[in-house]
Coordinates of C-alpha atoms in Angstrom, one line a residue:
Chain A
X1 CA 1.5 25.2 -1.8
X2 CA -1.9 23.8 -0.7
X3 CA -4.6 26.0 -2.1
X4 CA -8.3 24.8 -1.7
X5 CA -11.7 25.9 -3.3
X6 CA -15.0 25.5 -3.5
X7 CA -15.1 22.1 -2.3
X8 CA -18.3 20.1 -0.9
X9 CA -18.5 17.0 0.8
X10 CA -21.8 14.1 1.4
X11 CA -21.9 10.8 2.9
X12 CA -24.1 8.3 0.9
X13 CA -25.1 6.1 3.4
X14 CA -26.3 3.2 1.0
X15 CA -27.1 0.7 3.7
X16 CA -29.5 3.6 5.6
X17 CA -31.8 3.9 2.7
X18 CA -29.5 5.9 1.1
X19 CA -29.2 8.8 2.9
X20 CA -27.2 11.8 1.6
X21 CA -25.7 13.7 4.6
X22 CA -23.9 17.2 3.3
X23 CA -21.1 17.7 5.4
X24 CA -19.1 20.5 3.9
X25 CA -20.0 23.2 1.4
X26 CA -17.8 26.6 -0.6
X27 CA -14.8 25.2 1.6
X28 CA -11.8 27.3 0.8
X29 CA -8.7 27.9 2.1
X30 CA -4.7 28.7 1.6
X31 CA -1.0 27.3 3.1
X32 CA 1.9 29.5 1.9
X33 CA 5.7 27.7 2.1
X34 CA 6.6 28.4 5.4
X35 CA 3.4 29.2 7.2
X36 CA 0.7 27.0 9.3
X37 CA -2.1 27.3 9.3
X38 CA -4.7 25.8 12.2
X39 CA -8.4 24.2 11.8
X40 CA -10.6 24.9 14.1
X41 CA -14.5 24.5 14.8
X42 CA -16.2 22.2 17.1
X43 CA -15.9 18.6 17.7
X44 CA -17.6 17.5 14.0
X45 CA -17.3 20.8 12.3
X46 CA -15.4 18.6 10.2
X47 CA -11.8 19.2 10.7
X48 CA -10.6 16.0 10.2
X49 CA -13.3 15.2 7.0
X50 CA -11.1 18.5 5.0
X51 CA -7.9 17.2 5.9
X52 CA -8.8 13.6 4.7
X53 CA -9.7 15.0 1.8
X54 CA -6.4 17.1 1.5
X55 CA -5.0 13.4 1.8
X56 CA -6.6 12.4 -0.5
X57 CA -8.4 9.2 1.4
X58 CA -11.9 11.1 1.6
X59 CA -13.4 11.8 -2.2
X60 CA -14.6 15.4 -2.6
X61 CA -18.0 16.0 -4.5
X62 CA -16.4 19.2 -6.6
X63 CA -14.0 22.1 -5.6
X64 CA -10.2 21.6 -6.4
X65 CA -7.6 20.8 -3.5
X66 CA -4.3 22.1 -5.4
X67 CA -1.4 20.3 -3.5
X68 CA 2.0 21.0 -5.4
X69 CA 0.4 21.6 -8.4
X70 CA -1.5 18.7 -8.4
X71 CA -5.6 18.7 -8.0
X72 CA -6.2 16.0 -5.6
X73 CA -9.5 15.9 -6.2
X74 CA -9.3 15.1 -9.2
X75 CA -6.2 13.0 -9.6
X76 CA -5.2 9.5 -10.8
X77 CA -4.7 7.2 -7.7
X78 CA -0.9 6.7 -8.7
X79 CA -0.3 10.5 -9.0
X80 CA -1.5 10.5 -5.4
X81 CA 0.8 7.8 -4.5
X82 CA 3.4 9.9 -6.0
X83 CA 2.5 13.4 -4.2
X84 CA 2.4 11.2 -0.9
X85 CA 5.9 9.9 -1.4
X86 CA 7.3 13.0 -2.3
X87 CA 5.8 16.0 -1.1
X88 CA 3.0 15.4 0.7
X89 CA 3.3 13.8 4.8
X90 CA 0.7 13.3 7.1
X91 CA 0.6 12.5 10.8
X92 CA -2.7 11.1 11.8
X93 CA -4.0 10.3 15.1
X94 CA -2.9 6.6 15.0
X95 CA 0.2 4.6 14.2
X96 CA -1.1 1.7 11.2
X97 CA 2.0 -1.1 10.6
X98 CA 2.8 -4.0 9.5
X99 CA 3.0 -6.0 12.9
X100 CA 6.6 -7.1 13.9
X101 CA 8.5 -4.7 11.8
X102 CA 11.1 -3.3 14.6
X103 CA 10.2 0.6 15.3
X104 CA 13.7 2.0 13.3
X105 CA 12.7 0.8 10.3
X106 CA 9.1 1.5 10.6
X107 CA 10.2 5.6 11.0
X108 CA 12.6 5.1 8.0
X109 CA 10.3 3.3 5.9
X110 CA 9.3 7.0 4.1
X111 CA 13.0 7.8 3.2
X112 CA 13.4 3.8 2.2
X113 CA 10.6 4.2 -0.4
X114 CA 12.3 7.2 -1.6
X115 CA 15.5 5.6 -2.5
X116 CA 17.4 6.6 0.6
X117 CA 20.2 4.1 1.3
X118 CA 19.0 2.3 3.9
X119 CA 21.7 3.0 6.4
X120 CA 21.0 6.6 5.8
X121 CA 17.6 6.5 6.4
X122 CA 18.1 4.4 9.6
X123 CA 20.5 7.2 11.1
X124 CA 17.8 9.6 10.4
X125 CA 15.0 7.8 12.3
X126 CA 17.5 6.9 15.1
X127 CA 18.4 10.7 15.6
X128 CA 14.2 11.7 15.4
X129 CA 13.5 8.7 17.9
X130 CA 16.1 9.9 20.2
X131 CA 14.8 13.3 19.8
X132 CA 11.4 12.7 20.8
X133 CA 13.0 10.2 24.0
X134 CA 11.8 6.9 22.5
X135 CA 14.3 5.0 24.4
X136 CA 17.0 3.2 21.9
X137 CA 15.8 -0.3 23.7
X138 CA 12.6 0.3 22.0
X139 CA 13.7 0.5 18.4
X140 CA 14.0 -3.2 17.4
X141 CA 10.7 -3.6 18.8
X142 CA 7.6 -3.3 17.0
X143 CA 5.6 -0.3 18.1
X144 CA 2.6 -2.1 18.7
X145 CA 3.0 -3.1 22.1
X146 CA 3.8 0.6 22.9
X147 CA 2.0 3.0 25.0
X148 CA -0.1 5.6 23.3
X149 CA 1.9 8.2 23.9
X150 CA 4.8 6.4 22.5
X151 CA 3.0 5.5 19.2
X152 CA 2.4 9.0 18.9
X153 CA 6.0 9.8 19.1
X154 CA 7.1 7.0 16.8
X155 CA 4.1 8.0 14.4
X156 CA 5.4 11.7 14.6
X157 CA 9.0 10.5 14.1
X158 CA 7.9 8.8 11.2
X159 CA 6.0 12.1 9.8
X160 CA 9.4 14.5 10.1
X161 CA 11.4 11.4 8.4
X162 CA 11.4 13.2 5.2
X163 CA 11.5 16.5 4.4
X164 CA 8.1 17.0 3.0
X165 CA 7.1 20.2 1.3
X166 CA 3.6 20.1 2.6
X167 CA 2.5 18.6 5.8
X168 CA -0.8 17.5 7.6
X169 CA -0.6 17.4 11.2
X170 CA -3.6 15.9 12.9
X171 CA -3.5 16.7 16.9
X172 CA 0.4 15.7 16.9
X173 CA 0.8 17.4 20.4
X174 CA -2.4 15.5 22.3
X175 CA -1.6 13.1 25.0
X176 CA 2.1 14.1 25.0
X177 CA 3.9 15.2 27.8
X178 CA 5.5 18.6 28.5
X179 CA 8.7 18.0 27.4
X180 CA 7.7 16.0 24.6
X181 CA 5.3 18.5 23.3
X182 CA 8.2 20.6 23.0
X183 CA 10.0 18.5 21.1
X184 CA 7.2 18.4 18.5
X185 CA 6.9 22.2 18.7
X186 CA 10.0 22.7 17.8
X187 CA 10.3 20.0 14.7
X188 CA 6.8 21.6 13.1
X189 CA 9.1 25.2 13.8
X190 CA 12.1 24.0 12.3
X191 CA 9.7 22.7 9.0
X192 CA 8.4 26.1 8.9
X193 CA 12.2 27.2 8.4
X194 CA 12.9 25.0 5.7
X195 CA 9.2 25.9 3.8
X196 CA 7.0 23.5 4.9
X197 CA 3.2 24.3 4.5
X198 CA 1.9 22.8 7.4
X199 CA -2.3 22.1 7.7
X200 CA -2.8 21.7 11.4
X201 CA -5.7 20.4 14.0
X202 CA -4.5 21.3 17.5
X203 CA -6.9 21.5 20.4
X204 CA -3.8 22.3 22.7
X205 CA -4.3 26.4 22.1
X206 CA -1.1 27.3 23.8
X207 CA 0.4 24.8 20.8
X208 CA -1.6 26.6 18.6
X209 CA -0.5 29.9 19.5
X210 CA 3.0 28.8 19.2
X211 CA 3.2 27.7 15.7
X212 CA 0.0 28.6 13.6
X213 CA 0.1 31.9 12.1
X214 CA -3.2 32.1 10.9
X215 CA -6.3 30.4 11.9
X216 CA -9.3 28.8 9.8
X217 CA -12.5 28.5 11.0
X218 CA -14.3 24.9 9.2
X219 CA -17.6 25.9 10.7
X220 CA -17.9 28.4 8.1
X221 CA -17.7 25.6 5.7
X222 CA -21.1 23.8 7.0
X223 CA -23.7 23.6 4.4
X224 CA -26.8 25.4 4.9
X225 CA -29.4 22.9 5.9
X226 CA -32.9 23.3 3.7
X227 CA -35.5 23.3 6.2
Chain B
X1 CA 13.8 1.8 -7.4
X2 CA 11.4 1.6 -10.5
X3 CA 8.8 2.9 -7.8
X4 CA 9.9 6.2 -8.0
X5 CA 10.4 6.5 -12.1
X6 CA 7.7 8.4 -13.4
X7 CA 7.2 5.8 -16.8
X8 CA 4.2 6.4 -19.1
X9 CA 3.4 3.0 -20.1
X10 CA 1.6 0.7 -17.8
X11 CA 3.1 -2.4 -17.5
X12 CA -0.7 -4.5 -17.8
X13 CA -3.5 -2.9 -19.4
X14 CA -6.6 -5.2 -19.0
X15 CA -9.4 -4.4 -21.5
X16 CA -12.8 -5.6 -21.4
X17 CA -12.3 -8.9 -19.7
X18 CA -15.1 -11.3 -19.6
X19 CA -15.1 -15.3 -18.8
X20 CA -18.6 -17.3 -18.5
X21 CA -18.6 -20.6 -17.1
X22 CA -21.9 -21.7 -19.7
X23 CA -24.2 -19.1 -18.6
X24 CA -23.1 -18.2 -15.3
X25 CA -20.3 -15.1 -15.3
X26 CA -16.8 -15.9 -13.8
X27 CA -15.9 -12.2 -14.3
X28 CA -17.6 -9.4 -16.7
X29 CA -15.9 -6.5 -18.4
X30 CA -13.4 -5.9 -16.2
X31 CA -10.5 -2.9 -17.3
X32 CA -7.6 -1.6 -15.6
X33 CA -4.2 -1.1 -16.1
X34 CA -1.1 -1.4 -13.7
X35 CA 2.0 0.6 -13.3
X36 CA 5.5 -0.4 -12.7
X37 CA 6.2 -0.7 -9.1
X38 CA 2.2 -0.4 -7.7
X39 CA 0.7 -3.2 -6.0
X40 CA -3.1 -3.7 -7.0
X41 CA -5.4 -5.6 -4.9
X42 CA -8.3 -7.4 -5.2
X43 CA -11.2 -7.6 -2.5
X44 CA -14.8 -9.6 -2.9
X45 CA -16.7 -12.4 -1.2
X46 CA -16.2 -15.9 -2.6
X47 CA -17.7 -16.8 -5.8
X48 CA -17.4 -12.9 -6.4
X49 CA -14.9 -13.0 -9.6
X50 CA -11.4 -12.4 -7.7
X51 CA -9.9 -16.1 -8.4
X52 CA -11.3 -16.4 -12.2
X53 CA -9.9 -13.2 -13.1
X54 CA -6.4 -13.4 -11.6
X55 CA -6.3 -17.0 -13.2
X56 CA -7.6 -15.6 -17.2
X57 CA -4.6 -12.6 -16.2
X58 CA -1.9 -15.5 -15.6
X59 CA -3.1 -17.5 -18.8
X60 CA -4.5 -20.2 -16.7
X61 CA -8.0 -19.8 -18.0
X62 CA -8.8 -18.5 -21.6
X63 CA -10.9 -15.3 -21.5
X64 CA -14.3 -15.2 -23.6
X65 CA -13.5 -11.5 -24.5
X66 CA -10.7 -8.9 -24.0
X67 CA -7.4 -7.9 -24.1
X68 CA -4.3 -8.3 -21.7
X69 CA -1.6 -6.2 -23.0
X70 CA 1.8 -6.7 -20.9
X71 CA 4.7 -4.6 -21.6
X72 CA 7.2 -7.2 -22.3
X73 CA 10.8 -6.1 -23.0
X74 CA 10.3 -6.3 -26.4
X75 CA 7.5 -3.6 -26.3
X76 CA 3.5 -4.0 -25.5
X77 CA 2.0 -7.2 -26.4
X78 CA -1.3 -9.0 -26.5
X79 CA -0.9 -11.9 -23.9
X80 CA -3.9 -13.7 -25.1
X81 CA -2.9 -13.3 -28.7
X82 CA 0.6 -15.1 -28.6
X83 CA 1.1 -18.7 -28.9
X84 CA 1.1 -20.8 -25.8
X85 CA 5.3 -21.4 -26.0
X86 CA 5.6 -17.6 -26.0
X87 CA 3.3 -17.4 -23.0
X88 CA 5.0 -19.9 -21.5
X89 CA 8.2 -18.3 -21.8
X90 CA 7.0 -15.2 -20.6
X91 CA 5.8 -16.6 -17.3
X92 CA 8.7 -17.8 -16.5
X93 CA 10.9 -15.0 -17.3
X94 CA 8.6 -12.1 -15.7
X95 CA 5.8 -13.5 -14.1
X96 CA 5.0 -15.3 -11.0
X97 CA 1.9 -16.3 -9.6
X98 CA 2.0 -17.6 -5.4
X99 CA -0.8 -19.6 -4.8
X100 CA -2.8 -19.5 -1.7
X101 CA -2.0 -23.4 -0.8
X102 CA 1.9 -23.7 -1.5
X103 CA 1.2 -27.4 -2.3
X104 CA 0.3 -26.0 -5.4
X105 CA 3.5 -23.9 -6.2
X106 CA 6.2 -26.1 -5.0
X107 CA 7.2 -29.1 -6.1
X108 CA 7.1 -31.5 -2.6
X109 CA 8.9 -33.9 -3.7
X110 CA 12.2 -32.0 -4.5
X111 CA 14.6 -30.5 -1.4
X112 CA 14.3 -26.7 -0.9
X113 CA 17.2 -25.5 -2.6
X114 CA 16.0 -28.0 -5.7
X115 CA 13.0 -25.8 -5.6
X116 CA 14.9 -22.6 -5.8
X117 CA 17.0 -23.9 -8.5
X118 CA 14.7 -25.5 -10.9
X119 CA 13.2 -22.1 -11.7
X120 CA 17.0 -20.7 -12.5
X121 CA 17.9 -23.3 -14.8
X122 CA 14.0 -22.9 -16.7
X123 CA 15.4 -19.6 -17.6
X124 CA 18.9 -20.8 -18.8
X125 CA 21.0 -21.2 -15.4
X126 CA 23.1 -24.4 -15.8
X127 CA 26.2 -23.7 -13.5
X128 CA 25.3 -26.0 -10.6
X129 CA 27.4 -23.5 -8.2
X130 CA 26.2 -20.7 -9.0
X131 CA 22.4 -22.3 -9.2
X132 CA 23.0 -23.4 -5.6
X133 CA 24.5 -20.1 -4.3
X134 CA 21.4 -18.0 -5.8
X135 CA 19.4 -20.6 -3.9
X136 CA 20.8 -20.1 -0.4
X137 CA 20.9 -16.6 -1.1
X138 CA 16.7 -16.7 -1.4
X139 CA 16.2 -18.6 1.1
X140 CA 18.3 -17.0 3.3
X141 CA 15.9 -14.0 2.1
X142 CA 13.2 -15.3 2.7
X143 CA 14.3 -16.0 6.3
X144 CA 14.6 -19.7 5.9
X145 CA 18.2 -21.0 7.5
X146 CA 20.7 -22.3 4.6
X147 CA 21.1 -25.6 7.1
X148 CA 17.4 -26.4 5.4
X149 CA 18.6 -26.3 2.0
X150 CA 18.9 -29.7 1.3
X151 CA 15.3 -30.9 2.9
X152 CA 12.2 -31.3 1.1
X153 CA 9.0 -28.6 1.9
X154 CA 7.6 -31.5 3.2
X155 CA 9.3 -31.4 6.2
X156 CA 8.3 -27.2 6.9
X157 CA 6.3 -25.4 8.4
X158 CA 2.8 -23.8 6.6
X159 CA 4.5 -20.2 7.0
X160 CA 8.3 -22.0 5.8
X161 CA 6.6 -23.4 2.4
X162 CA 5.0 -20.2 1.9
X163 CA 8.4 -18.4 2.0
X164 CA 9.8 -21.0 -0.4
X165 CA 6.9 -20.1 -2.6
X166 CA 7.9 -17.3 -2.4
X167 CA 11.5 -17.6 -2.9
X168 CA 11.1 -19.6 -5.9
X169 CA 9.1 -17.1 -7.9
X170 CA 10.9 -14.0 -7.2
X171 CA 14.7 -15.9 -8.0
X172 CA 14.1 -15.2 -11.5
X173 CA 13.6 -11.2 -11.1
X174 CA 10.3 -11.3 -12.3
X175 CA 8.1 -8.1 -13.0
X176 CA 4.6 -8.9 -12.4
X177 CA 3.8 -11.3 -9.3
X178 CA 0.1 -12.8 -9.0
X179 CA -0.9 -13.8 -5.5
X180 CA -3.5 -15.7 -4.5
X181 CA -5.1 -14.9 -0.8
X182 CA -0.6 -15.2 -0.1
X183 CA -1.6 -15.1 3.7
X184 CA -4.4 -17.2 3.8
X185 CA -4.7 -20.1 5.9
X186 CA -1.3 -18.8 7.9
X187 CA -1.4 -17.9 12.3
X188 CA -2.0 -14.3 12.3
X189 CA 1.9 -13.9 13.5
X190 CA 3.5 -15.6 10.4
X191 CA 0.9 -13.7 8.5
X192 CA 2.6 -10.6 9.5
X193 CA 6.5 -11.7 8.8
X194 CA 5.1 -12.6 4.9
X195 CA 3.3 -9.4 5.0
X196 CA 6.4 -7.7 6.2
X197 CA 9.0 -9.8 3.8
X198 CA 6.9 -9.1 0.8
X199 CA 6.3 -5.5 1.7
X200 CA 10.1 -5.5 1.3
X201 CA 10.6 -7.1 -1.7
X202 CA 8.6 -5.5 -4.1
X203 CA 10.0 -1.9 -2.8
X204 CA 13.5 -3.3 -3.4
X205 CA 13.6 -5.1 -6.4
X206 CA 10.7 -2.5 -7.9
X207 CA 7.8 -5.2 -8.5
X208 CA 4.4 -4.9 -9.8
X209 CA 1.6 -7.0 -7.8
X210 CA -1.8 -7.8 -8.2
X211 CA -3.4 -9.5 -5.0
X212 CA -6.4 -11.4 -4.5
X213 CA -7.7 -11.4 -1.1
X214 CA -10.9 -11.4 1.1
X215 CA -8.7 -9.9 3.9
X216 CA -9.0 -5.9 4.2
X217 CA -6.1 -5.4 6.7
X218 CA -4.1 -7.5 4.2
X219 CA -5.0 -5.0 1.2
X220 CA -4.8 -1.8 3.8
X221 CA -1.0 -2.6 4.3
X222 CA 0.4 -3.9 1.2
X223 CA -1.5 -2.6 -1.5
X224 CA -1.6 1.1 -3.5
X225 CA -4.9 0.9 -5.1
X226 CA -7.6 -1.8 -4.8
X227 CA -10.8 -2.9 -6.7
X228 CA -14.1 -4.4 -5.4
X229 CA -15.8 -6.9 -6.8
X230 CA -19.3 -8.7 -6.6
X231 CA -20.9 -11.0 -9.1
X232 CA -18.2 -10.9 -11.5
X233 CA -17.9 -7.0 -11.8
X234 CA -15.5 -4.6 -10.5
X235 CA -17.9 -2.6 -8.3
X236 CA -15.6 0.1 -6.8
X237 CA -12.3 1.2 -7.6
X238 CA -9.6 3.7 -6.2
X239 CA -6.7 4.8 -3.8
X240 CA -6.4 1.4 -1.2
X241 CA -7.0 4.2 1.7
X242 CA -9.9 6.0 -0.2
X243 CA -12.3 2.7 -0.6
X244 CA -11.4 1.6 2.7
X245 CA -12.3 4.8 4.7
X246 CA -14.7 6.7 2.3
X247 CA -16.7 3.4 0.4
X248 CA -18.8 5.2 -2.5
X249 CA -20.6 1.7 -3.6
X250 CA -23.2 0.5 -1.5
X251 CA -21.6 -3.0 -1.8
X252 CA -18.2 -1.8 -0.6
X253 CA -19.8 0.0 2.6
X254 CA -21.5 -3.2 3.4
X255 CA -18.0 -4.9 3.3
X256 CA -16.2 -2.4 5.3
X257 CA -18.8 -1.8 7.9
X258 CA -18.8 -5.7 8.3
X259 CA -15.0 -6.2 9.8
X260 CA -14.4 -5.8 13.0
X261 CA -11.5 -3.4 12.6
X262 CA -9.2 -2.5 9.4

C-alpha cells in the first residue's frame, strides 16, 4: 500500500546564504494492508521529515513514495488532495481548525467532504468521541479551548472518522492517559483488521510493541556527510 | 459534491497573463489552471500583483497578453475574447467576486433582502414570492436573522455586511467565486465564523475559489493549493500545506518565517 524508495531530502535555507542541509538519503521502506509498521531513530533522525513527506506537505528531492498507486512525489497538487480525501489519513501531533466550529462537526468534517450525509457522519464522530471519553458537553464546543490531551483525542477521533486505507500516525498515544491509550491501541488494532497500512512514530515502546509488527530504523537513512 | 468527481477539464485555465500599468508590471506571465471544487489562494505583499490579477481574471481590468479560458456550460471559452454583454452575462450567472470592503459589493442604499433579490431577478427571477423566500433563505444562511430582512446594510455590523456580500453572490449558484482579502479588516472572532460559513459553502454547493490574501492562517484553512507572488510573478506554487511548511523559494521562506504563528 505505501511503498517508498530511494528518496533524499535538503533544506535550502535561502535566507542563511543558501545553505543546503541533506537530511535524508536511499530512504526506503514498505506497509503491507494490514500491517504497521514503526519509525524509529533519535530525536532528528528525521522521523517526522519522511512521514511529511509521505503526506505529501514536505517535497522530496528524488525517490518515489507509492501511496495507492499514486507517486506522491511526483504528483499533481489535486491528485494529492484526492489521495488525502480518500485513502490517505494522517494524525499529526497537533489539532489545526477553523476556530468556533463545535468539536462534532470538526471530527466529521473527513466523512462530510466525502459525501457522507451529514447526519451520518455526525453519529460517527459522536460514537469515536464517546469512545475516546471526550465528554458529550464538549462536542458543541470548539476544541480550542481544550486541554492537550483532549485535542489529542478529538484530533485522533478525527483521524479514525473514515475508513482510510493507509494511515500516518504521528505519536497518537503521547500525553494520553492509561485508559485512553487503550482506547487508541485498540482503534489502530481494529484498522489493522479491516487493512489499514498504518506508518507509525511512537516513543511509548510498550505501544509500540503492541501494534507495530515490524520496525524501521530512519537513522539508516542519514546521508553520509563529506568531510 | 462536484469535489469528489474526478472531471478532466479545469474549470479556468489562465495562460500567460501579463498587465503593465505604462512601464511598471501589475502582474507578468502568470499560468494556472483551476479545478472544479478546489479553492486557490493567493499570498504576496502589497503592490506584489495579487489584486491586479484577480481584477484582469474577473474582467475588471483588460489584460496586455494571455488567455483566460473558463469552462462555461456551453463548453471552454476565451473570457477575454467574448464581447463585453457575454461577459457580463456570464458574471452574473457563474461568477462572483466578494470584495474586501463590502461597501463595494452591496448596494447601501437598498434593504438586505433587496440586496439578495436584485441578483435573482438579473438572472431572470421575477416572482416577487419566491424572490423574497430565496432571500430569507440566504440570509438565514449566512446566519443573519430573517427579522433584518427589510433593513438596509447600513444599519449592520462590518462582519453582517460581509455575510450579505456574501449571500448575495452565492444566491445565484455561481461556479467560480473571486474574493478579495474576504476577512480583512474583520475582529479576529467574526473572522473565524466567515471562515467557517465559507468553508461550508463551497464543500456543499461544490464551488471553485480563487482568494487573494496577505493572511497565511486564512490560506492554511480554506485553501487546497496556493501561489506566491512578488513583483508581479508567481514565485512559488503548490499543495497550500507544502508552501507553508516546506517553502522552496527564497521569497516564500522569508514570508513564512516572518509570522508569528500559521
Amino acid at each position: 500500500m505505501i511503498r517508498i524508495s530511494g528518496v533524499s531530502k535538503n533544506f535550502t535555507l535561502h535566507n542563511q546564504g543558501g545553505t543546503v542541509i541533506p537530511v535524508m538519503a536511499g530512504a526506503a521502506l514498505e506497509v503491507a494492508p494490514g500491517e504497521c509498521v514503526g519509525l524509529i531513530g533519535a530525536s532528528g533522525a528525521g522521523k517526522s521529515t519522511l512521514m511529511r513527506m509521505v503526506w505529501g506537505n514536505y517535497l522530496a528531492a528524488s525517490g518515489s513514495i507509492m501511496v495507492g498507486g499514486l507517486d506522491v512525489a511526483k504528483a499533481e497538487p489535486r491528485q494529492i488532495i484526492a489521495l488525502r480525501r480518500v485513502t490517505l489519513g494522517y494524525v499529526s501531533q497537533f489539532l489545526r481548525v477553523v476556530p468556533r466550529v463545535p468539536t462534532l462537526d470538526v471530527v466529521a468534517e473527513p466523512l462530510l467532504q466525502l459525501g457522507v450525509p451529514q447526519d451520518q457522519a455526525r453519529d460517527r464522530a459522536a460514537g469515536l468521541l464517546a469512545r475516546l471519553n471526550i465528554p458529550q458537553r464538549l462536542w458543541s464546543l470548539s476544541p480550542t479551548t481544550f486541554s492537550g490531551g483532549e485535542q489529542q483525542r478529538v484530533n485522533i477521533a478525527r483521524g479514525f472518522a473514515h475508513t482510510y486505507p493507509a494511515l500516518l500516525l504521528d505519536e497518537p498515544t503521547a500525553s494520553l492517559d492509561a485508559a485512553n491509550r487503550e482506547v487508541v491501541l485498540s482503534l489502530i488494532l481494529e484498522a489493522k483488521t479491516r487493512g489499514a497500512a498504518i506508518l507509525g512514530i511512537f516513543h511509548d515502546e510498550g505501544a509500540r510493541a503492541r501494534v507495530c509488527d515490524r520496525l524501521v530504523d530512519v537513522t539508516g537513512f542519514t546521508p553520509k556527510v563529506a568531510a | 459534491m462536484s469535489r469528489m468527481e474526478t472531471l478532466t477539464t479545469p474549470l479556468l485555465q489562465v495562460e500567460h497573463l501579463t498587465k503593465r500599468y505604462g512601464t511598471r508590471i501589475g502582474c507578468a506571465d502568470v499560468s494556472f489552471d483551476l479545478w472544479p471544487g478546489e479553492v486557490l489562494g493567493i499570498v504576496g505583499e502589497s503592490g506584489s500583483g495579487k489584486s491586479t490579477l484577480l481584477s484582469c481574471l474577473a474582467g475588471h481590468l483588460t489584460p496586455d497578453q494571455g488567455r483566460v479560458i473558463f469552462d462555461t456550460r456551453d463548453g471552454p471559452r476565451d473570457v477575454l475574447a467574448m464581447g463585453e454583454p457575454e461577459r457580463r452575462r456570464l458574471s452574473r450567472s457563474d461568477w462572483a467576486f466578494v470584495h474586501q470592503n463590502p461597501r463595494d459589493g452591496l448596494r447601501m442604499g437598498v434593504t438586505a433582502g433587496g440586496n439578495v433579490g436584485e441578483r435573482l431577478m438579473a438572472v431572470g427571477a421575477r416572482h416577487y414570492g419566491d424572490i423574497r423566500a430565496k432571500a430569507t433563505d440566504w440570509l438565514g444562511r449566512v446566519e443573519i436573522a430573517a427579522e433584518r430582512i427589510d433593513d438596509r446594510p447600513s444599519a449592520f455590523s462590518g462582519g453582517m455586511q460581509q455575510r450579505l456580500q456574501i449571500a448575495r453572490n452565492l444566491v445565484t449558484g455561481p461556479r467560480l467565486v473571486f474574493m478579495d482579502e474576504p476577512t480583512g479588516g474583520l475582529d479576529v472572532s467574526v473572522q473565524a465564523r466567515l471562515l467557517d460559513l465559507l468553508r461550508g459553502l463551497v464543500r456543499e454547493m461544490g464551488l471553485s475559489a480563487i482568494i487573494v490574501t496577505h493572511d497565511l492562517a486564512v490560506v492554511r484553512l480554506l485553501a487546497d493549493r496556493l501561489m506566491v507572488m512578488k513583483g508581479g510573478h508567481v514565485v512559488e506554487s503548490g499543495l497550500t500545506d507544502q508552501v507553508l511548511d516546506d517553502p522552496q523559494h527564497a521569497y516564500t521562506q522569508l514570508l513564512v518565517s516572518s509570522v508569528l504563528q500559521v
